[in-house]
Amino acid sequence: RILSLVENYRIHLIAPAYLNEDELAKFHSSLREVLSFIRCSTDKQQLIKLVKNNKRFTALDRNAAMVINACTNAEFKIDSKSEVVDVCKAIAEIRDEGHTEGFVEGRAEGALEANKETALRMLKEGSFSYGMISAMTSLPLEEVERLAGNSTDFSGEQAVQ
């Protein structure tokens, strides 16, 4: 009964992954860049090549950039006052942020490993309490206890608790 009240509209779907270059060239609005970006979004190298080789990505309509963000989770920073977005610059910023985050994470992991090595040396020394080792290395007491359980001193015996 409800179906008799609903119009039977024809729906045309576009699957960007299945469009070739000739089909994309038929679009003359920023929809071409949106579909191209979506199509290449799963292949990093292809995406970088697309953006570098297409001048239209240097001044992409703000709304088109917002559609790309929504469809691909690209997370471009889009200035609310600007009418256009430089996608090349936005990708470079994302990449730079990734490098910075990786660097910071790597330094934190390196510091943690250095603290663990210091704790192991202190455990092998045998004259430091677990609490003192924890305080001096900023490792949780549980981690120091775990390290003590897994470490052996220079003579091959379990570390002193």
PDB file of C-alpha atoms in Angstrom:
ATOM      1  CA  ARG A   1       0.000   0.000   0.000  1.00  0.00           C
ATOM      2  CA  ILE A   2       2.798   2.443   0.840  1.00  0.00           C
ATOM      3  CA  LEU A   3       4.601   1.728  -2.448  1.00  0.00           C
ATOM      4  CA  SER A   4       1.658   3.182  -4.373  1.00  0.00           C
ATOM      5  CA  LEU A   5       2.391   6.543  -2.682  1.00  0.00           C
ATOM      6  CA  VAL A   6       6.117   6.542  -3.513  1.00  0.00           C
ATOM      7  CA  GLU A   7       7.380   7.745  -6.879  1.00  0.00           C
ATOM      8  CA  ASN A   8       9.558   5.335  -8.807  1.00  0.00           C
ATOM      9  CA  TYR A   9      12.582   7.548  -9.460  1.00  0.00           C
ATOM     10  CA  ARG A  10      15.457   6.323 -11.512  1.00  0.00           C
ATOM     11  CA  ILE A  11      18.752   6.424  -9.628  1.00  0.00           C
ATOM     12  CA  HIS A  12      22.130   6.661 -11.343  1.00  0.00           C
ATOM     13  CA  LEU A  13      25.092   5.553  -9.298  1.00  0.00           C
ATOM     14  CA  ILE A  14      28.712   6.339 -10.053  1.00  0.00           C
ATOM     15  CA  ALA A  15      31.404   3.945  -8.874  1.00  0.00           C
ATOM     16  CA  PRO A  16      34.666   5.924  -8.975  1.00  0.00           C
ATOM     17  CA  ALA A  17      36.824   2.788  -8.715  1.00  0.00           C
ATOM     18  CA  TYR A  18      35.486   1.577 -12.058  1.00  0.00           C
ATOM     19  CA  LEU A  19      35.866   4.827 -14.022  1.00  0.00           C
ATOM     20  CA  ASN A  20      38.727   5.073 -16.488  1.00  0.00           C
ATOM     21  CA  GLU A  21      40.506   8.295 -17.505  1.00  0.00           C
ATOM     22  CA  ASP A  22      38.278   8.856 -20.561  1.00  0.00           C
ATOM     23  CA  GLU A  23      35.124   8.544 -18.488  1.00  0.00           C
ATOM     24  CA  LEU A  24      36.485  10.908 -15.836  1.00  0.00           C
ATOM     25  CA  ALA A  25      37.404  13.439 -18.535  1.00  0.00           C
ATOM     26  CA  LYS A  26      33.691  13.754 -19.376  1.00  0.00           C
ATOM     27  CA  PHE A  27      33.148  15.576 -16.096  1.00  0.00           C
ATOM     28  CA  HIS A  28      33.970  19.273 -16.375  1.00  0.00           C
ATOM     29  CA  SER A  29      33.256  20.401 -12.823  1.00  0.00           C
ATOM     30  CA  SER A  30      35.182  19.723  -9.635  1.00  0.00           C
ATOM     31  CA  LEU A  31      33.311  16.415  -9.514  1.00  0.00           C
ATOM     32  CA  ARG A  32      36.087  15.112 -11.798  1.00  0.00           C
ATOM     33  CA  GLU A  33      38.718  15.772  -9.119  1.00  0.00           C
ATOM     34  CA  VAL A  34      36.488  14.392  -6.377  1.00  0.00           C
ATOM     35  CA  LEU A  35      35.884  11.136  -8.272  1.00  0.00           C
ATOM     36  CA  SER A  36      39.539  10.899  -9.307  1.00  0.00           C
ATOM     37  CA  PHE A  37      40.686  11.376  -5.719  1.00  0.00           C
ATOM     38  CA  ILE A  38      38.214   8.778  -4.445  1.00  0.00           C
ATOM     39  CA  ARG A  39      39.310   6.355  -7.151  1.00  0.00           C
ATOM     40  CA  CYS A  40      42.982   6.686  -6.184  1.00  0.00           C
ATOM     41  CA  SER A  41      42.489   6.987  -2.430  1.00  0.00           C
ATOM     42  CA  THR A  42      43.448   3.369  -1.730  1.00  0.00           C
ATOM     43  CA  ASP A  43      46.777   3.628  -3.585  1.00  0.00           C
ATOM     44  CA  LYS A  44      49.120   6.168  -2.002  1.00  0.00           C
ATOM     45  CA  GLN A  45      51.540   6.374  -4.938  1.00  0.00           C
ATOM     46  CA  GLN A  46      48.761   6.747  -7.495  1.00  0.00           C
ATOM     47  CA  LEU A  47      47.120   9.438  -5.348  1.00  0.00           C
ATOM     48  CA  ILE A  48      50.335  11.459  -5.043  1.00  0.00           C
ATOM     49  CA  LYS A  49      50.874  11.193  -8.796  1.00  0.00           C
ATOM     50  CA  LEU A  50      47.282  12.318  -9.456  1.00  0.00           C
ATOM     51  CA  VAL A  51      47.506  15.355  -7.218  1.00  0.00           C
ATOM     52  CA  LYS A  52      50.951  16.421  -8.468  1.00  0.00           C
ATOM     53  CA  ASN A  53      50.043  16.064 -12.148  1.00  0.00           C
ATOM     54  CA  ASN A  54      46.653  17.810 -12.018  1.00  0.00           C
ATOM     55  CA  LYS A  55      46.847  21.602 -11.658  1.00  0.00           C
ATOM     56  CA  ARG A  56      43.171  21.757 -10.654  1.00  0.00           C
ATOM     57  CA  PHE A  57      44.106  20.264  -7.272  1.00  0.00           C
ATOM     58  CA  THR A  58      46.111  23.400  -6.416  1.00  0.00           C
ATOM     59  CA  ALA A  59      42.885  25.429  -6.216  1.00  0.00           C
ATOM     60  CA  LEU A  60      40.081  22.953  -5.600  1.00  0.00           C
ATOM     61  CA  ASP A  61      36.666  24.278  -4.673  1.00  0.00           C
ATOM     62  CA  ARG A  62      36.186  24.238  -0.885  1.00  0.00           C
ATOM     63  CA  ASN A  63      32.994  22.167  -1.137  1.00  0.00           C
ATOM     64  CA  ALA A  64      34.735  19.595  -3.324  1.00  0.00           C
ATOM     65  CA  ALA A  65      37.511  19.301  -0.735  1.00  0.00           C
ATOM     66  CA  MET A  66      34.883  18.797   1.961  1.00  0.00           C
ATOM     67  CA  VAL A  67      33.314  15.984  -0.102  1.00  0.00           C
ATOM     68  CA  ILE A  68      36.746  14.364  -0.487  1.00  0.00           C
ATOM     69  CA  ASN A  69      37.264  14.604   3.282  1.00  0.00           C
ATOM     70  CA  ALA A  70      33.871  13.034   3.944  1.00  0.00           C
ATOM     71  CA  CYS A  71      34.278  10.208   1.427  1.00  0.00           C
ATOM     72  CA  THR A  72      37.910   9.279   2.052  1.00  0.00           C
ATOM     73  CA  ASN A  73      38.697  10.419   5.593  1.00  0.00           C
ATOM     74  CA  ALA A  74      41.537  12.474   4.101  1.00  0.00           C
ATOM     75  CA  GLU A  75      41.363  14.946   7.014  1.00  0.00           C
ATOM     76  CA  PHE A  76      42.486  18.004   5.059  1.00  0.00           C
ATOM     77  CA  LYS A  77      42.593  21.187   7.053  1.00  0.00           C
ATOM     78  CA  ILE A  78      40.105  23.406   5.285  1.00  0.00           C
ATOM     79  CA  ASP A  79      40.122  27.103   6.092  1.00  0.00           C
ATOM     80  CA  SER A  80      36.526  28.217   6.603  1.00  0.00           C
ATOM     81  CA  LYS A  81      37.355  31.652   5.139  1.00  0.00           C
ATOM     82  CA  SER A  82      38.922  30.350   1.939  1.00  0.00           C
ATOM     83  CA  GLU A  83      36.922  29.482  -1.172  1.00  0.00           C
ATOM     84  CA  VAL A  84      39.593  27.108  -2.522  1.00  0.00           C
ATOM     85  CA  VAL A  85      41.879  24.453  -1.055  1.00  0.00           C
ATOM     86  CA  ASP A  86      45.366  23.567  -2.241  1.00  0.00           C
ATOM     87  CA  VAL A  87      45.123  19.769  -1.997  1.00  0.00           C
ATOM     88  CA  CYS A  88      48.834  19.365  -2.770  1.00  0.00           C
ATOM     89  CA  LYS A  89      49.691  21.521   0.241  1.00  0.00           C
ATOM     90  CA  ALA A  90      47.078  19.774   2.399  1.00  0.00           C
ATOM     91  CA  ILE A  91      48.552  16.350   1.609  1.00  0.00           C
ATOM     92  CA  ALA A  92      52.069  17.643   2.323  1.00  0.00           C
ATOM     93  CA  GLU A  93      50.875  18.968   5.709  1.00  0.00           C
ATOM     94  CA  ILE A  94      49.276  15.610   6.540  1.00  0.00           C
ATOM     95  CA  ARG A  95      52.479  13.817   5.546  1.00  0.00           C
ATOM     96  CA  ASP A  96      54.599  16.228   7.619  1.00  0.00           C
ATOM     97  CA  GLU A  97      52.327  15.720  10.636  1.00  0.00           C
ATOM     98  CA  GLY A  98      52.722  11.967  10.186  1.00  0.00           C
ATOM     99  CA  HIS A  99      56.507  12.304  10.122  1.00  0.00           C
ATOM    100  CA  THR A 100      56.422  14.472  13.243  1.00  0.00           C
ATOM    101  CA  GLU A 101      54.119  12.051  15.071  1.00  0.00           C
ATOM    102  CA  GLY A 102      56.344   9.143  14.054  1.00  0.00           C
ATOM    103  CA  PHE A 103      59.423  10.982  15.250  1.00  0.00           C
ATOM    104  CA  VAL A 104      57.827  11.785  18.612  1.00  0.00           C
ATOM    105  CA  GLU A 105      56.571   8.205  19.017  1.00  0.00           C
ATOM    106  CA  GLY A 106      59.994   6.868  18.101  1.00  0.00           C
ATOM    107  CA  ARG A 107      61.684   9.103  20.664  1.00  0.00           C
ATOM    108  CA  ALA A 108      59.189   8.026  23.343  1.00  0.00           C
ATOM    109  CA  GLU A 109      59.770   4.351  22.516  1.00  0.00           C
ATOM    110  CA  GLY A 110      63.528   4.923  22.590  1.00  0.00           C
ATOM    111  CA  ALA A 111      63.297   6.613  25.987  1.00  0.00           C
ATOM    112  CA  LEU A 112      61.206   3.745  27.327  1.00  0.00           C
ATOM    113  CA  GLU A 113      63.751   1.201  26.097  1.00  0.00           C
ATOM    114  CA  ALA A 114      66.586   3.222  27.639  1.00  0.00           C
ATOM    115  CA  ASN A 115      64.715   3.314  30.967  1.00  0.00           C
ATOM    116  CA  LYS A 116      64.208  -0.462  30.802  1.00  0.00           C
ATOM    117  CA  GLU A 117      67.904  -1.010  30.117  1.00  0.00           C
ATOM    118  CA  THR A 118      68.800   1.248  33.050  1.00  0.00           C
ATOM    119  CA  ALA A 119      66.394  -0.661  35.284  1.00  0.00           C
ATOM    120  CA  LEU A 120      67.962  -3.969  34.218  1.00  0.00           C
ATOM    121  CA  ARG A 121      71.443  -2.655  35.047  1.00  0.00           C
ATOM    122  CA  MET A 122      70.182  -1.482  38.427  1.00  0.00           C
ATOM    123  CA  LEU A 123      68.581  -4.878  39.058  1.00  0.00           C
ATOM    124  CA  LYS A 124      71.850  -6.614  38.171  1.00  0.00           C
ATOM    125  CA  GLU A 125      73.702  -4.264  40.525  1.00  0.00           C
ATOM    126  CA  GLY A 126      71.473  -5.642  43.265  1.00  0.00           C
ATOM    127  CA  SER A 127      71.698  -2.690  45.643  1.00  0.00           C
ATOM    128  CA  PHE A 128      68.522  -0.862  44.563  1.00  0.00           C
ATOM    129  CA  SER A 129      64.979  -1.569  45.731  1.00  0.00           C
ATOM    130  CA  TYR A 130      62.208  -1.995  43.162  1.00  0.00           C
ATOM    131  CA  GLY A 131      60.648   1.253  44.395  1.00  0.00           C
ATOM    132  CA  MET A 132      63.905   3.143  43.959  1.00  0.00           C
ATOM    133  CA  ILE A 133      64.374   1.726  40.455  1.00  0.00           C
ATOM    134  CA  SER A 134      60.800   2.671  39.600  1.00  0.00           C
ATOM    135  CA  ALA A 135      61.298   6.228  40.847  1.00  0.00           C
ATOM    136  CA  MET A 136      64.636   6.699  39.094  1.00  0.00           C
ATOM    137  CA  THR A 137      63.559   5.278  35.722  1.00  0.00           C
ATOM    138  CA  SER A 138      59.916   6.474  35.685  1.00  0.00           C
ATOM    139  CA  LEU A 139      58.838   2.895  35.028  1.00  0.00           C
ATOM    140  CA  PRO A 140      55.759   1.584  36.834  1.00  0.00           C
ATOM    141  CA  LEU A 141      56.588  -0.667  39.784  1.00  0.00           C
ATOM    142  CA  GLU A 142      54.830  -3.566  38.025  1.00  0.00           C
ATOM    143  CA  GLU A 143      57.171  -3.166  35.032  1.00  0.00           C
ATOM    144  CA  VAL A 144      60.245  -3.219  37.292  1.00  0.00           C
ATOM    145  CA  GLU A 145      58.913  -6.375  38.965  1.00  0.00           C
ATOM    146  CA  ARG A 146      58.298  -7.945  35.557  1.00  0.00           C
ATOM    147  CA  LEU A 147      61.817  -7.057  34.434  1.00  0.00           C
ATOM    148  CA  ALA A 148      63.216  -8.519  37.679  1.00  0.00           C
ATOM    149  CA  GLY A 149      61.361 -11.767  37.043  1.00  0.00           C
ATOM    150  CA  ASN A 150      62.770 -12.019  33.507  1.00  0.00           C
ATOM    151  CA  SER A 151      66.327 -10.863  34.180  1.00  0.00           C
ATOM    152  CA  THR A 152      69.353 -12.732  35.445  1.00  0.00           C
ATOM    153  CA  ASP A 153      72.467 -11.280  36.991  1.00  0.00           C
ATOM    154  CA  PHE A 154      75.958 -11.727  35.548  1.00  0.00           C
ATOM    155  CA  SER A 155      76.403 -15.079  37.311  1.00  0.00           C
ATOM    156  CA  GLY A 156      73.219 -16.419  35.675  1.00  0.00           C
ATOM    157  CA  GLU A 157      71.141 -16.387  38.887  1.00  0.00           C
ATOM    158  CA  GLN A 158      67.753 -14.693  39.243  1.00  0.00           C
ATOM    159  CA  ALA A 159      67.975 -11.028  40.262  1.00  0.00           C
ATOM    160  CA  VAL A 160      67.586 -10.216  43.956  1.00  0.00           C
ATOM    161  CA  GLN A 161      64.183  -8.919  45.011  1.00  0.00           C
TER     162      GLN A 161
END
